[in-house]
């Protein structure tokens, strides 16, 4: 899939967002490269489903595709998923709870949470919140599994798969399988988890987003 014509443009677009990705990683305690792996999987999926639009409008100017209907933002986060992320940040009894340090990373500035959430995720000029929600999903999922006795902090393939499938599919087990949405790219079929994992362990964008010794920072 890295031989797709879109890949060089996508890499350039990701590098443009480096500061936002690094800030989201800092705020959520997640390795930046994990956030980028989710982004790569979603953007390749979108390119496959909207190939002609991407070639005509997005590829030439090297920008990321932003979703604004059924899923939102550059990482395709659904509204009900975003709401669950927000609840998990505050619920100290939740198996997804990240700790007091992270309780306020998604606090709202207005009483209209629905409108503010939508704007955060669909802002074409600033993708920071897409990356913050992504970081929270990764961190919360990892903690769910760890508290259930299974450490997937060094299993990006599983983390990317579960990011794609959603919280409802995250059921800790001893033998998780890489999977997720099926994506056609360059004449072959991949899964979302496979594409993210391929990217994570490749040398692509290694200078900008290196693999770190610790994937998550907990309290």
XYZ file of N, CA and C in Angstrom:
657
model
N 0.809 -1.215 0.000
C 0.000 0.000 0.000
C 0.847 1.271 0.000
N 2.093 1.189 0.466
C 2.955 2.375 0.442
C 3.373 2.777 -0.972
N 3.062 1.918 -1.945
C 3.331 2.266 -3.337
C 2.158 2.999 -3.988
N 1.092 3.247 -3.207
C -0.030 4.032 -3.708
C 0.470 5.426 -4.105
N -0.117 5.977 -5.157
C 0.269 7.316 -5.613
C 0.004 8.381 -4.554
N -0.943 8.100 -3.658
C -1.314 9.086 -2.638
C -0.317 9.172 -1.489
N 0.523 8.150 -1.313
C 1.347 8.073 -0.114
C 2.305 9.253 0.054
N 3.049 9.683 -0.963
C 3.928 10.848 -0.760
C 3.168 12.105 -0.343
N 1.991 12.335 -0.934
C 1.186 13.498 -0.551
C 0.682 13.365 0.873
N 0.287 12.155 1.249
C -0.198 11.928 2.601
C 0.908 12.147 3.618
N 2.098 11.675 3.331
C 3.225 11.896 4.248
C 3.473 13.386 4.454
N 3.457 14.140 3.361
C 3.691 15.582 3.462
C 2.605 16.253 4.296
N 1.361 15.808 4.128
C 0.250 16.371 4.898
C 0.388 16.041 6.384
N 0.838 14.837 6.691
C 1.024 14.438 8.094
C 2.110 15.276 8.755
N 3.192 15.499 8.044
C 4.294 16.299 8.600
C 3.822 17.717 8.914
N 2.917 18.259 8.111
C 2.363 19.587 8.384
C 1.672 19.630 9.739
N 1.141 18.493 10.185
C 0.414 18.411 11.456
C 1.291 17.942 12.610
N 2.575 17.948 12.410
C 3.482 17.385 13.427
C 3.298 18.051 14.792
N 3.204 19.372 14.839
C 3.081 20.068 16.123
C 1.794 19.677 16.836
N 0.692 19.580 16.095
C -0.590 19.211 16.704
C -0.556 17.769 17.207
N 0.058 16.887 16.447
C 0.153 15.478 16.854
C 0.997 15.345 18.115
N 2.119 16.046 18.154
C 2.990 15.980 19.332
C 2.307 16.567 20.560
N 1.541 17.636 20.382
C 0.828 18.231 21.518
C -0.254 17.287 22.028
N -0.991 16.671 21.119
C -2.011 15.709 21.534
C -1.384 14.522 22.254
N -0.239 14.070 21.768
C 0.467 12.961 22.405
C 0.889 13.328 23.825
N 1.370 14.549 23.998
C 1.770 15.015 25.327
C 0.571 15.076 26.263
N -0.545 15.588 25.755
C -1.737 15.764 26.587
C -2.376 14.439 26.980
N -2.220 13.418 26.145
C -2.891 12.136 26.398
C -1.948 11.032 26.859
N -0.646 11.307 26.922
C 0.302 10.308 27.386
C 0.481 9.154 26.433
N 0.451 9.450 25.131
C 0.544 8.412 24.109
C 1.683 8.729 23.147
N 2.406 7.724 22.746
C 3.474 7.883 21.767
C 2.920 8.493 20.475
N 3.526 9.576 19.971
C 3.012 10.205 18.741
C 2.865 9.249 17.570
N 3.781 8.303 17.432
C 3.719 7.395 16.285
C 2.475 6.515 16.307
N 1.947 6.215 17.491
C 0.703 5.466 17.571
C -0.467 6.284 17.025
N -0.488 7.570 17.352
C -1.538 8.441 16.830
C -1.434 8.524 15.312
N -0.211 8.630 14.807
C -0.013 8.707 13.362
C -0.438 7.403 12.682
N -0.203 6.269 13.321
C -0.614 4.993 12.748
C -2.112 4.933 12.519
N -2.896 5.460 13.460
C -4.351 5.532 13.284
C -4.699 6.463 12.131
N -3.990 7.582 12.056
C -4.229 8.552 10.984
C -3.939 7.948 9.619
N -2.844 7.236 9.499
C -2.476 6.608 8.227
C -3.553 5.616 7.793
N -3.989 4.767 8.712
C -5.017 3.788 8.377
C -6.297 4.444 7.894
N -6.739 5.496 8.587
C -7.988 6.156 8.221
C -7.867 6.912 6.903
N -6.744 7.584 6.692
C -6.585 8.358 5.459
C -6.436 7.453 4.237
N -5.757 6.318 4.385
C -5.674 5.355 3.283
C -7.055 4.775 2.996
N -7.830 4.523 4.043
C -9.187 4.025 3.858
C -10.031 5.043 3.107
N -9.908 6.319 3.472
C -10.677 7.363 2.800
C -10.238 7.534 1.351
N -8.946 7.453 1.120
C -8.462 7.571 -0.255
C -9.066 6.472 -1.121
N -9.149 5.282 -0.568
C -9.710 4.167 -1.323
C -11.188 4.388 -1.630
N -11.946 4.971 -0.677
C -13.383 5.142 -0.865
C -13.728 6.401 -1.652
N -12.798 7.362 -1.680
C -13.048 8.631 -2.387
C -11.875 8.951 -3.308
N -11.464 7.955 -4.044
C -10.241 8.041 -4.831
C -10.221 9.241 -5.799
N -11.284 9.414 -6.568
C -11.285 10.470 -7.570
C -11.276 11.853 -6.934
N -12.035 12.027 -5.839
C -12.035 13.309 -5.150
C -10.654 13.622 -4.596
N -10.009 12.599 -4.029
C -8.687 12.822 -3.449
C -7.694 13.243 -4.526
N -7.710 12.539 -5.630
C -6.769 12.861 -6.701
C -6.967 14.277 -7.214
N -8.220 14.710 -7.278
C -8.527 16.002 -7.877
C -8.293 17.163 -6.926
N -8.669 16.973 -5.637
C -8.659 18.102 -4.719
C -7.611 18.021 -3.610
N -7.502 16.861 -2.959
C -6.699 16.776 -1.741
C -5.238 16.469 -2.010
N -4.961 15.518 -2.900
C -3.590 15.116 -3.152
C -2.680 16.227 -3.637
N -3.108 17.012 -4.639
C -2.216 18.034 -5.188
C -1.769 19.090 -4.183
N -2.627 19.405 -3.194
C -2.250 20.440 -2.226
C -1.779 19.837 -0.904
N -1.702 18.513 -0.857
C -1.130 17.808 0.295
C -1.828 18.176 1.604
N -3.137 17.914 1.654
C -3.903 18.142 2.875
C -4.609 16.852 3.260
N -4.991 16.754 4.515
C -5.685 15.577 5.015
C -7.183 15.687 4.751
N -7.813 14.555 4.530
C -9.262 14.512 4.325
C -9.959 14.607 5.680
N -10.912 15.535 5.794
C -11.659 15.752 7.029
C -13.098 15.294 6.821
N -13.557 14.367 7.651
C -14.932 13.877 7.560
C -15.863 14.728 8.422
N -17.078 14.927 7.936
C -17.994 15.797 8.671
C -19.431 15.276 8.708
N -19.626 13.984 8.361
C -20.985 13.444 8.389
C -21.121 12.324 9.413
N -20.985 11.082 8.992
C -21.226 9.960 9.909
C -20.087 9.772 10.906
N -18.877 10.039 10.475
C -17.701 10.060 11.345
C -17.033 11.400 11.143
N -16.241 11.810 12.147
C -15.759 13.187 12.119
C -14.233 13.288 12.154
N -13.735 14.324 11.483
C -12.334 14.671 11.569
C -11.433 13.833 10.692
N -10.138 14.025 10.845
C -9.155 13.323 10.012
C -9.029 11.857 10.399
N -9.514 11.496 11.591
C -9.402 10.107 12.042
C -10.750 9.397 12.125
N -11.803 10.012 11.605
C -13.092 9.331 11.509
C -13.690 8.905 12.829
N -13.735 9.818 13.801
C -14.251 9.479 15.131
C -15.749 9.735 15.181
N -16.506 8.743 15.593
C -17.959 8.870 15.675
C -18.356 9.655 16.928
N -19.503 10.310 16.840
C -19.948 11.153 17.944
C -20.127 10.350 19.227
N -20.748 9.171 19.139
C -20.970 8.394 20.366
C -19.658 7.887 20.955
N -18.654 7.661 20.094
C -17.334 7.277 20.597
C -16.692 8.443 21.341
N -16.791 9.636 20.764
C -16.233 10.827 21.415
C -16.881 11.055 22.774
N -18.192 10.864 22.843
C -18.876 11.038 24.128
C -18.416 10.016 25.156
N -18.190 8.794 24.729
C -17.708 7.765 25.665
C -16.309 8.108 26.160
N -15.459 8.603 25.259
C -14.117 9.040 25.660
C -14.226 10.084 26.766
N -15.099 11.062 26.565
C -15.263 12.142 27.549
C -15.735 11.597 28.891
N -16.685 10.675 28.869
C -17.177 10.087 30.129
C -16.078 9.289 30.827
N -15.315 8.562 30.060
C -14.241 7.751 30.643
C -13.198 8.597 31.349
N -12.989 9.815 30.860
C -12.004 10.700 31.481
C -12.410 11.112 32.893
N -13.714 11.158 33.148
C -14.228 11.657 34.433
C -14.618 10.544 35.398
N -14.916 9.365 34.882
C -15.458 8.272 35.694
C -14.330 7.470 36.346
N -14.086 7.751 37.609
C -12.972 7.103 38.300
C -13.199 5.607 38.497
N -14.440 5.145 38.345
C -14.728 3.723 38.507
C -14.614 2.950 37.196
N -14.394 3.661 36.097
C -14.357 3.021 34.782
C -13.053 2.269 34.567
N -13.142 1.129 33.904
C -11.947 0.362 33.549
C -11.107 1.108 32.507
N -11.701 2.139 31.912
C -11.008 2.953 30.914
C -10.386 4.225 31.516
N -10.590 4.475 32.797
C -10.157 5.720 33.430
C -8.648 5.901 33.341
N -8.216 7.076 32.868
C -6.795 7.332 32.619
C -6.062 7.956 33.807
N -6.779 8.422 34.811
C -6.136 9.034 35.965
C -6.424 10.522 36.049
N -6.233 11.077 37.231
C -6.563 12.480 37.505
C -5.824 13.436 36.578
N -4.614 13.074 36.214
C -3.794 13.921 35.341
C -4.483 14.239 34.030
N -5.337 13.350 33.572
C -5.942 13.486 32.244
C -7.421 13.889 32.277
N -7.980 14.118 33.443
C -9.418 14.341 33.553
C -9.929 15.535 32.751
N -9.087 16.543 32.556
C -9.571 17.800 31.980
C -9.072 18.060 30.555
N -8.513 17.060 29.893
C -7.943 17.319 28.562
C -9.007 17.623 27.515
N -10.280 17.262 27.801
C -11.350 17.526 26.833
C -12.470 18.368 27.436
N -12.159 19.151 28.461
C -13.178 20.022 29.045
C -13.714 20.984 27.989
N -15.018 21.262 28.057
C -15.655 22.159 27.093
C -15.607 23.608 27.571
N -15.723 24.511 26.613
C -15.713 25.949 26.919
C -17.104 26.555 26.893
N -18.090 25.787 26.405
C -19.460 26.277 26.330
C -20.404 25.213 26.889
N -21.683 25.590 27.033
C -22.691 24.647 27.521
C -23.229 23.772 26.391
N -22.985 24.160 25.162
C -23.451 23.408 24.000
C -22.388 22.398 23.591
N -22.326 21.285 24.304
C -21.270 20.306 24.078
C -21.353 19.682 22.691
N -22.558 19.434 22.211
C -22.711 18.777 20.906
C -22.122 19.629 19.789
N -22.467 20.920 19.789
C -21.952 21.805 18.738
C -20.455 22.004 18.874
N -19.981 22.152 20.105
C -18.550 22.367 20.319
C -17.759 21.128 19.927
N -18.286 19.953 20.261
C -17.619 18.707 19.889
C -17.520 18.584 18.366
N -18.608 18.871 17.680
C -18.634 18.778 16.223
C -17.610 19.729 15.608
N -17.561 20.945 16.100
C -16.602 21.922 15.567
C -15.173 21.485 15.837
N -14.926 20.988 17.025
C -13.578 20.514 17.369
C -13.088 19.482 16.360
N -13.944 18.533 16.063
C -13.527 17.393 15.241
C -13.535 17.686 13.746
N -14.338 18.645 13.319
C -14.453 18.902 11.883
C -13.737 20.177 11.451
N -12.972 20.782 12.338
C -12.217 21.992 11.998
C -11.197 21.664 10.913
N -11.353 22.251 9.749
C -10.478 21.940 8.625
C -9.074 22.513 8.802
N -8.950 23.523 9.643
C -7.674 24.224 9.770
C -6.847 23.779 10.971
N -7.475 23.100 11.909
C -6.770 22.678 13.121
C -7.295 21.310 13.537
N -6.437 20.290 13.440
C -6.856 18.908 13.713
C -6.482 18.436 15.112
N -6.105 19.370 15.985
C -5.613 18.985 17.318
C -6.588 18.079 18.050
N -7.872 18.422 18.056
C -8.821 17.624 18.834
C -9.028 16.235 18.241
N -8.925 16.101 16.923
C -8.977 14.757 16.339
C -7.882 13.887 16.927
N -6.714 14.469 17.115
C -5.583 13.717 17.651
C -5.715 13.499 19.157
N -6.312 14.452 19.870
C -6.514 14.264 21.310
C -7.501 13.113 21.558
N -8.613 13.114 20.839
C -9.559 12.010 20.990
C -8.898 10.679 20.618
N -8.105 10.685 19.559
C -7.403 9.464 19.148
C -6.482 8.971 20.253
N -5.689 9.884 20.823
C -4.788 9.510 21.905
C -5.534 8.947 23.097
N -6.668 9.552 23.426
C -7.464 9.055 24.550
C -8.011 7.654 24.272
N -8.501 7.434 23.048
C -9.021 6.104 22.702
C -7.929 5.051 22.850
N -6.750 5.335 22.332
C -5.632 4.395 22.435
C -5.271 4.123 23.889
N -5.162 5.180 24.674
C -4.747 5.050 26.073
C -5.823 4.308 26.883
N -7.074 4.672 26.678
C -8.154 4.037 27.432
C -8.282 2.557 27.085
N -8.115 2.235 25.815
C -8.188 0.836 25.398
C -7.044 0.026 26.002
N -5.849 0.579 25.954
C -4.691 -0.108 26.538
C -4.927 -0.383 28.019
N -5.453 0.611 28.745
C -5.685 0.446 30.178
C -6.767 -0.601 30.451
N -7.811 -0.625 29.638
C -8.853 -1.646 29.793
C -8.247 -3.044 29.744
N -7.417 -3.269 28.755
C -6.802 -4.586 28.595
C -5.805 -4.869 29.722
N -5.024 -3.887 30.088
C -4.032 -4.079 31.146
C -4.707 -4.431 32.462
N -5.809 -3.757 32.772
C -6.530 -4.033 34.007
C -7.253 -5.373 33.975
N -7.403 -5.909 32.769
C -8.013 -7.237 32.617
C -6.953 -8.329 32.559
N -5.683 -7.933 32.697
C -4.604 -8.912 32.748
C -3.869 -9.134 31.448
N -4.099 -8.272 30.443
C -3.461 -8.442 29.135
C -2.785 -7.137 28.709
N -1.504 -7.203 28.457
C -0.747 -6.003 28.092
C -0.619 -5.904 26.574
N -1.306 -4.932 25.974
C -1.188 -4.714 24.527
C -0.467 -3.395 24.226
N 0.235 -2.872 25.222
C 0.923 -1.592 25.026
C 2.007 -1.679 23.957
N 2.504 -2.884 23.700
C 3.516 -3.087 22.655
C 2.941 -3.860 21.470
N 1.627 -3.785 21.315
C 0.953 -4.450 20.199
C 0.203 -3.410 19.365
N 0.926 -2.607 18.593
C 0.246 -1.587 17.792
C -0.791 -2.169 16.845
N -0.559 -3.387 16.348
C -1.537 -3.997 15.449
C -2.896 -4.143 16.119
N -2.900 -4.522 17.398
C -4.147 -4.691 18.134
C -4.734 -3.327 18.511
N -3.897 -2.407 18.900
C -4.370 -1.063 19.244
C -5.029 -0.392 18.049
N -4.423 -0.517 16.866
C -5.007 0.080 15.670
C -6.311 -0.621 15.291
N -6.341 -1.928 15.425
C -7.554 -2.686 15.129
C -8.718 -2.231 16.011
N -8.451 -2.109 17.303
C -9.499 -1.728 18.242
C -9.899 -0.270 18.078
N -8.964 0.587 17.723
C -9.315 1.977 17.417
C -10.330 2.009 16.283
N -10.092 1.205 15.265
C -10.969 1.162 14.097
C -12.326 0.544 14.417
N -12.354 -0.511 15.213
C -13.597 -1.233 15.485
C -14.443 -0.573 16.566
N -13.830 0.163 17.482
C -14.581 0.862 18.512
C -14.587 0.150 19.854
N -14.996 0.891 20.887
C -14.990 0.371 22.251
C -15.821 -0.908 22.391
N -16.926 -0.974 21.661
C -17.820 -2.126 21.817
C -17.158 -3.432 21.376
N -16.139 -3.333 20.520
C -15.433 -4.531 20.049
C -14.213 -4.860 20.901
N -13.908 -4.004 21.869
C -12.710 -4.197 22.687
C -13.033 -5.132 23.851
N -12.714 -6.397 23.650
C -12.993 -7.435 24.647
C -11.691 -8.165 24.970
N -11.046 -7.798 26.070
C -9.737 -8.364 26.409
C -9.706 -9.875 26.367
N -8.633 -10.399 25.753
C -8.471 -11.855 25.638
C -6.998 -12.178 25.490
N -6.675 -13.433 25.611
C -5.271 -13.859 25.580
C -4.692 -13.902 24.176
N -5.551 -13.982 23.173
C -5.044 -14.147 21.813
C -5.760 -13.218 20.831
N -5.577 -11.893 20.974
C -6.258 -10.954 20.076
C -5.697 -11.039 18.664
N -6.561 -10.719 17.691
C -6.171 -10.813 16.291
C -6.213 -9.454 15.619
N -5.225 -9.204 14.778
C -5.189 -7.989 13.978
C -6.313 -8.036 12.937
N -7.008 -6.917 12.754
C -8.100 -6.906 11.783
C -8.638 -5.503 11.577
N -9.963 -5.406 11.505
C -10.596 -4.118 11.251
C -11.121 -4.027 9.835
N -11.447 -2.811 9.418
C -11.998 -2.576 8.088
C -11.085 -3.134 7.013
N -11.688 -3.694 5.969
C -10.927 -4.187 4.829
C -10.715 -3.038 3.852
N -9.466 -2.868 3.439
C -9.097 -1.715 2.614
C -8.352 -2.193 1.376
N -8.839 -1.810 0.203
C -8.161 -2.130 -1.050
C -7.129 -1.042 -1.331
N -5.901 -1.443 -1.563
C -4.844 -0.475 -1.861
C -3.818 -1.097 -2.789
N -3.619 -0.444 -3.907
C -2.615 -0.889 -4.867
C -2.813 -2.343 -5.302
N -4.065 -2.723 -5.482
C -4.375 -4.051 -5.986
C -4.403 -5.153 -4.958
N -4.266 -4.815 -3.686
C -4.289 -5.826 -2.635
C -5.271 -5.418 -1.543
N -5.690 -6.384 -0.752
C -6.610 -6.123 0.349
C -5.862 -6.182 1.673
N -6.034 -5.145 2.464
C -5.413 -5.056 3.788
C -6.511 -4.846 4.823
N -6.160 -4.996 6.089
C -7.045 -4.554 7.157
C -6.494 -3.259 7.728
N -7.371 -2.533 8.409
C -6.965 -1.280 9.046
C -5.786 -1.518 9.991
N -5.899 -2.570 10.802
C -4.826 -2.873 11.749
C -3.517 -3.199 11.069
N -3.582 -3.897 9.948
C -2.379 -4.260 9.210
C -1.691 -3.027 8.640
N -2.451 -2.106 8.067
C -1.856 -0.899 7.504
C -1.184 -0.074 8.597
N -1.877 0.115 9.725
C -1.279 0.868 10.821
C -0.018 0.216 11.337
N -0.050 -1.114 11.462
C 1.110 -1.852 11.961
C 2.268 -1.788 10.974
N 1.958 -1.924 9.676
C 2.995 -1.801 8.648
C 3.698 -0.459 8.768
N 2.891 0.597 8.905
C 3.486 1.926 9.026
C 4.335 2.029 10.283
N 3.787 1.569 11.402
C 4.469 1.745 12.684
C 5.876 1.161 12.657
N 6.031 -0.013 12.071
C 7.328 -0.683 12.087
C 8.160 -0.413 10.827
N 7.669 0.440 9.946
C 8.447 0.828 8.765
C 9.386 1.975 9.148
N 10.215 2.365 8.216
C 11.076 3.519 8.449
C 10.434 4.811 8.003
N 9.179 4.739 7.544
C 8.503 5.933 7.049
C 8.251 6.932 8.181
N 8.620 8.188 7.938
C 8.441 9.273 8.908
C 9.102 8.967 10.254
N 10.167 8.167 10.211
C 10.847 7.779 11.460
C 11.569 8.955 12.107
N 12.008 9.901 11.308
C 12.683 11.075 11.863
C 11.695 11.966 12.597
N 10.535 12.176 11.989
C 9.533 13.057 12.585
C 8.806 12.390 13.753
N 8.543 11.086 13.626
C 7.769 10.352 14.644
C 8.469 9.028 14.963
N 9.567 9.073 15.702
C 10.317 7.835 15.993
C 9.575 6.922 16.956
N 9.866 5.627 16.888
C 9.356 4.690 17.887
C 10.020 4.992 19.212
N 9.224 5.100 20.268
C 9.754 5.431 21.580
C 9.814 4.196 22.472
N 10.640 4.272 23.495
C 10.795 3.126 24.386
C 9.527 2.843 25.181
N 8.747 3.890 25.481
C 7.488 3.736 26.196
C 6.359 4.252 25.329
N 5.349 3.425 25.123
C 4.229 3.816 24.269
C 3.194 4.661 25.001
N 3.128 4.510 26.339
C 2.137 5.226 27.124
C 2.783 5.778 28.396
N 2.282 6.944 28.828
C 2.728 7.551 30.079
C 1.545 7.559 31.034
N 1.653 6.838 32.136
C 0.585 6.791 33.126
C 0.986 7.620 34.326
N -0.003 7.856 35.215
C 0.302 8.615 36.420
C 1.238 7.818 37.325
